[in-house]
Coordinates of C-alpha atoms in Angstrom, one line a residue:
X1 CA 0.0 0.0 0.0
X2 CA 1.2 3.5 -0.5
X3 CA 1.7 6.0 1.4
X4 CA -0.3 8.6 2.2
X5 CA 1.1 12.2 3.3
X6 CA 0.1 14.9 5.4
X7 CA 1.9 18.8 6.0
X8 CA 2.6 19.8 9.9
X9 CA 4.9 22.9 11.1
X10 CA 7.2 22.4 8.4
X11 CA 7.3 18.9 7.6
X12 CA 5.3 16.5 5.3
X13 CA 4.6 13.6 7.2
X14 CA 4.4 9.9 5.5
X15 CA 2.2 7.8 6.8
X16 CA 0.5 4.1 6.4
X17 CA -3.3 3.4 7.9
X18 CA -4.0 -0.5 6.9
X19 CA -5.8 -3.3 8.7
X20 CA -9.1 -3.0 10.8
X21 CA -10.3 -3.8 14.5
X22 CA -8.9 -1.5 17.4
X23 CA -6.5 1.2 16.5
X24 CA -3.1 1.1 17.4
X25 CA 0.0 3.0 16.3
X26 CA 3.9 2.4 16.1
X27 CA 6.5 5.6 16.4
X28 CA 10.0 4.3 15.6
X29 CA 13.3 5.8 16.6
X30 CA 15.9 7.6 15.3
X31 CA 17.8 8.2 12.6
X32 CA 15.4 4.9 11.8
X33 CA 12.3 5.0 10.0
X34 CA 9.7 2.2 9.5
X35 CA 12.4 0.3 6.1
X36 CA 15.0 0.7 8.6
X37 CA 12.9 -0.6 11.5
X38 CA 11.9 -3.8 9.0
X39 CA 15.5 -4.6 7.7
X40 CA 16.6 -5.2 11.5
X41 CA 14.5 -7.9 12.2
X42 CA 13.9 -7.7 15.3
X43 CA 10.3 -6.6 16.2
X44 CA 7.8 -7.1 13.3
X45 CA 5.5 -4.0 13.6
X46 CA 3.6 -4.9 10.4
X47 CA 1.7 -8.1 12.5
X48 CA -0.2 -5.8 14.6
X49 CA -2.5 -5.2 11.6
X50 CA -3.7 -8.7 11.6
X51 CA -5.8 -8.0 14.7
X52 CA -6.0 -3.8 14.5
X53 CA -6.1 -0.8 12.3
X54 CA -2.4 0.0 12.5
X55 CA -0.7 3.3 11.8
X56 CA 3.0 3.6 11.1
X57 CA 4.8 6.7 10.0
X58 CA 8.2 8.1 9.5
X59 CA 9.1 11.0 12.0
X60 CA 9.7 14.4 10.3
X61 CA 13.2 14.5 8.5
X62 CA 13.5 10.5 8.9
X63 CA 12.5 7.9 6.0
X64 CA 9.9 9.2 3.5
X65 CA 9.0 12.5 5.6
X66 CA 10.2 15.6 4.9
X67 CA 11.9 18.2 7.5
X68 CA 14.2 21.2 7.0
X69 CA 17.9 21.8 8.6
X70 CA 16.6 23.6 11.6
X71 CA 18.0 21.9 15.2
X72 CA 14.8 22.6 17.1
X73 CA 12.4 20.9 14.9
X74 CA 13.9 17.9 16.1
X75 CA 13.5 18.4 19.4
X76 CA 11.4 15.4 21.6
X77 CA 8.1 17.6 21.8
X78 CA 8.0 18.3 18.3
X79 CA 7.6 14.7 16.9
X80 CA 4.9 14.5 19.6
X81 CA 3.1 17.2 17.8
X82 CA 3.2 16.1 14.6
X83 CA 1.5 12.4 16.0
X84 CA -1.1 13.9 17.6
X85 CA -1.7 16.3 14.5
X86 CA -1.8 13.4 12.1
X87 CA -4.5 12.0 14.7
X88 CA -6.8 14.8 13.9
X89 CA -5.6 14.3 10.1
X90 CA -7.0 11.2 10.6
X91 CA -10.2 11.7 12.4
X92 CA -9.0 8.9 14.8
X93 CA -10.9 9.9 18.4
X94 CA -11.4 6.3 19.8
X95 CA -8.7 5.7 22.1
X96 CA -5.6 3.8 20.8
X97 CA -2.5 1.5 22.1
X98 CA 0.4 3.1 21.2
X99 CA 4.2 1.4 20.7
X100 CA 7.3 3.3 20.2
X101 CA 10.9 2.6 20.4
X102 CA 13.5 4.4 21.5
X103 CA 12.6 8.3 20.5
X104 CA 9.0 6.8 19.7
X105 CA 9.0 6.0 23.0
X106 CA 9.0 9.6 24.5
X107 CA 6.7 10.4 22.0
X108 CA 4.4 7.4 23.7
X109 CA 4.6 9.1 26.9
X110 CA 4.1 12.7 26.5
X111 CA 0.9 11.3 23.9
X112 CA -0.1 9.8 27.1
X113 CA 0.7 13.1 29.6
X114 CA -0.8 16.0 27.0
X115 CA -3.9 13.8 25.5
X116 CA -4.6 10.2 27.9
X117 CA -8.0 10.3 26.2
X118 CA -6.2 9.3 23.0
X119 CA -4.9 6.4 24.5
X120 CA -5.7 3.3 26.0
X121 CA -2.5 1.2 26.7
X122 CA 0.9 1.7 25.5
X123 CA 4.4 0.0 25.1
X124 CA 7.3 1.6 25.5
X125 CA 10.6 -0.2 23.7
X126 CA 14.2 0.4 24.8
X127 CA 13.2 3.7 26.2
X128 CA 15.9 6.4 25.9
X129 CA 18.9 7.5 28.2
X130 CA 17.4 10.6 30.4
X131 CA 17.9 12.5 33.0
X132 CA 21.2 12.7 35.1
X133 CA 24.8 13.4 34.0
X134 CA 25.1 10.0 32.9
X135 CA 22.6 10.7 30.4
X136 CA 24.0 13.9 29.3
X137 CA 27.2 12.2 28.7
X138 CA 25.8 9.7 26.3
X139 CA 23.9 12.2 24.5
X140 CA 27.2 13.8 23.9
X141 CA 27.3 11.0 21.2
X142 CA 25.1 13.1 19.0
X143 CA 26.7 16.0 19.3
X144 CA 30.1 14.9 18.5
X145 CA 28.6 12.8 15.8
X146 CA 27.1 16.3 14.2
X147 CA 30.6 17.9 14.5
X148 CA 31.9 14.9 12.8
X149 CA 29.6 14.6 9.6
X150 CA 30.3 18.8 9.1
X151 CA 33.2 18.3 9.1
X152 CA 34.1 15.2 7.8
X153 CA 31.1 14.6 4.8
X154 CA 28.4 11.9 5.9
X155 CA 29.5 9.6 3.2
X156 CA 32.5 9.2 5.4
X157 CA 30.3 9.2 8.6
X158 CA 28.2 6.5 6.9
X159 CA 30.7 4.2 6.6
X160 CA 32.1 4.5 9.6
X161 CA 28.7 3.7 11.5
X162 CA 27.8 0.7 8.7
X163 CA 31.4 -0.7 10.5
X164 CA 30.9 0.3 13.7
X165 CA 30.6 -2.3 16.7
X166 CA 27.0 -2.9 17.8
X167 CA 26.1 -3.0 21.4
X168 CA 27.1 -6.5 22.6
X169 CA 24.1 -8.4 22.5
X170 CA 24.0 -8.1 19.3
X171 CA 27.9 -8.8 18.7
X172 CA 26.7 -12.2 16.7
X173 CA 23.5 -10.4 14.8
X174 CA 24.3 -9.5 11.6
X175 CA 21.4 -7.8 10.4
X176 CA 22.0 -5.2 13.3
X177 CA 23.6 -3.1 11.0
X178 CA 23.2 1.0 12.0
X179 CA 21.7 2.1 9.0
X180 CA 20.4 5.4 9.8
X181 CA 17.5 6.9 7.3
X182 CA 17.9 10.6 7.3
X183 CA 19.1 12.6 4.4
X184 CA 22.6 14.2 4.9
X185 CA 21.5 17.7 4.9
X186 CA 19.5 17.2 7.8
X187 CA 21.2 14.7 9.6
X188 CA 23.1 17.3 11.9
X189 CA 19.6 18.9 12.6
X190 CA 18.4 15.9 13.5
X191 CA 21.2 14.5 16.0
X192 CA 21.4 17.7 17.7
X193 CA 17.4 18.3 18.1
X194 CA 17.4 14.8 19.8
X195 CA 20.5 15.4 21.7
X196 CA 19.2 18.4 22.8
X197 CA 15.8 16.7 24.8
X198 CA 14.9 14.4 27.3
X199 CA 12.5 12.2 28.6
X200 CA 9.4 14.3 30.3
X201 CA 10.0 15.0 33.7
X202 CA 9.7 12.0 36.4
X203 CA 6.8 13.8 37.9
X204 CA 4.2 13.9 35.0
X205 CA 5.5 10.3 33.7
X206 CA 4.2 9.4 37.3
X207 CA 0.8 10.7 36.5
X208 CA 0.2 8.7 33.5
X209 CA -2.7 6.0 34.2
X210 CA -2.3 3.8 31.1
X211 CA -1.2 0.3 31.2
X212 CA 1.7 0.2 30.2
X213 CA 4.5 -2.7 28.2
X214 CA 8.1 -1.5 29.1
X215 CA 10.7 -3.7 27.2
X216 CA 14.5 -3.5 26.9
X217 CA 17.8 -4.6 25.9
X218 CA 21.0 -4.7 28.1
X219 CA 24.8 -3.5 27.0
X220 CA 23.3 -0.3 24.8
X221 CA 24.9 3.0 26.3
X222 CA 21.9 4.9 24.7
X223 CA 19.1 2.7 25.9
X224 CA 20.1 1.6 29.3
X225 CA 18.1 -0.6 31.2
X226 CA 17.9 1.6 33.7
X227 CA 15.9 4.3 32.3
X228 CA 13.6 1.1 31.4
X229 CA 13.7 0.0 35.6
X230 CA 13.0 4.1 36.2
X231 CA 9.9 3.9 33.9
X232 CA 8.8 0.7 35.7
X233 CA 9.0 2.7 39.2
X234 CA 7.0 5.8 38.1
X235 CA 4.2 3.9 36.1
X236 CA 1.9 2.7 38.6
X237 CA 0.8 0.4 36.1
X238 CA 3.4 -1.1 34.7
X239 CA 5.5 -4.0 33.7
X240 CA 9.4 -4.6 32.7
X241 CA 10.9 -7.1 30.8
X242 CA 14.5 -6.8 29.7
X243 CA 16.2 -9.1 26.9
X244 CA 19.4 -10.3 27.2
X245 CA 20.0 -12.5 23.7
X246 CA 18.4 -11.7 20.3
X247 CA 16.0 -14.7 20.6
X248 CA 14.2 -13.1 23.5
X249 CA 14.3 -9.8 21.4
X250 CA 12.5 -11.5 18.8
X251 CA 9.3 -12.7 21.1
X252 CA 8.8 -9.2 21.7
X253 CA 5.7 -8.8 19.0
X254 CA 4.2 -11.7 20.7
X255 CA 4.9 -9.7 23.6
X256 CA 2.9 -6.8 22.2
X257 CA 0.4 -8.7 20.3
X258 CA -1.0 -10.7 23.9
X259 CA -0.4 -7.5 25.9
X260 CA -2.7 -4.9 23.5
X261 CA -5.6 -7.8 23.1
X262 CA -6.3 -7.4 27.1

């Protein structure tokens, strides 16, 4: 099916609505988009529409989405924006379930602190690094990694990352390649607008009512399980499970799929 595309605060938005039942969504992370998401092979978003009406979308400046080269549309809230803009698009008012990973996963929660109505229960995948120096030191990653495409040329950058080492669960995974899925004029936008945010603040995460999925991997720097354990503390209805090996990675659609039919 094609996509279908939709103009928000600078930034055409691609989207795909397919399937019937329930609605539920799934916001990938960055520099992903949902091809990238797909060649990993990992979490197979495109089930969920065997029992639901499933929307997928790439973020603004990711994938087949359009941005421009400005660092503050990239910022955490902004992606929120455009989701719950292409809900009105959409004329979508029943309440969804909502999955995300990574940067999809802040855009989960503050769906779930600005509009709960929308919502009805969500899962949160390897949920970013936030909050504390800790985090501000990984995020450095994306700023130095900016610095280094300006200066460098992404081609170089790009092969570089292709090479890189993966985080060490997936050491013997070769289709965890980092493939990242934004052009090279905004890629330095991007990494900075990202690097630049954080998770909402514990306080209003602890207000959200939803039920909620948390899942994780261990050994990535810039999805740390503890941010995942954090989550689990806050949401008062909430559960965690963390991977350790790809093949528990991969039950994480069944996972999903047993969770949202409750």
């Amino acid at each position: 099916m094609a996509d279908s595309h939709f103009t928000h605060d600078n930034a055409t938005i691609a989207y795909e609505l397919k399937g019937s039942g329930r609605p539920v969504a799934y916001s990938h992370g960055v520099p992903l988009s949902r091809a990238a998401v797909r060649g990993l092979d990992l979490f197979d978003f495109d089930a969920l529409a065997k029992q639901h009406r499933l929307l997928t979308y790439d973020h603004r400046g990711h994938g087949q989405s359009t941005g421009r080269p400005v660092t503050e549309d990239y910022r955490f809230e902004n992606f929120a924006a455009d989701f719950l803009a292409l809900l009105d698009e959409l004329g979508i008012d029943e309440p969804l379930d909502f999955t995300g990973s990574s940067l999809g996963a802040d855009t989960v929660l503050r769906t779930a602190i600005t509009a709960p109505h929308r919502l009805r229960r969500l899962v949160l995948m390897i949920p970013p690094v936030a909050w504390d120096e800790v985090a501000d030191q990984a995020k450095q990653w994306y700023f130095d990694t900016a610095d280094i495409i300006e200066n460098n040329g992404a081609a170089a950058w790009r092969k570089e990352a292709a090479n890189a080492a993966p985080p060490p669960i997936f050491a013997d995974y070769p289709k965890f390649r980092f493939t990242p899925d934004v052009s090279d004029a905004l890629l330095p936008s991007v990494l900075r607008g990202v690097g630049s945010s954080d998770l909402p603040e514990p306080e209003a995460i602890a207000g959200i009512q939803h039920p909620v999925l948390i899942l994780a991997w261990d050994t990535d720097p810039l999805h740390p399980v503890a941010t995942a354990e954090k989550l689990r503390e806050l949401l008062p209805h909430s559960t965690l499970h963390v991977s350790t090996t790809v093949a528990d990675v991969k039950t994480w659609t069944d996972r999903i799929t047993g969770f949202l039919a409750e």
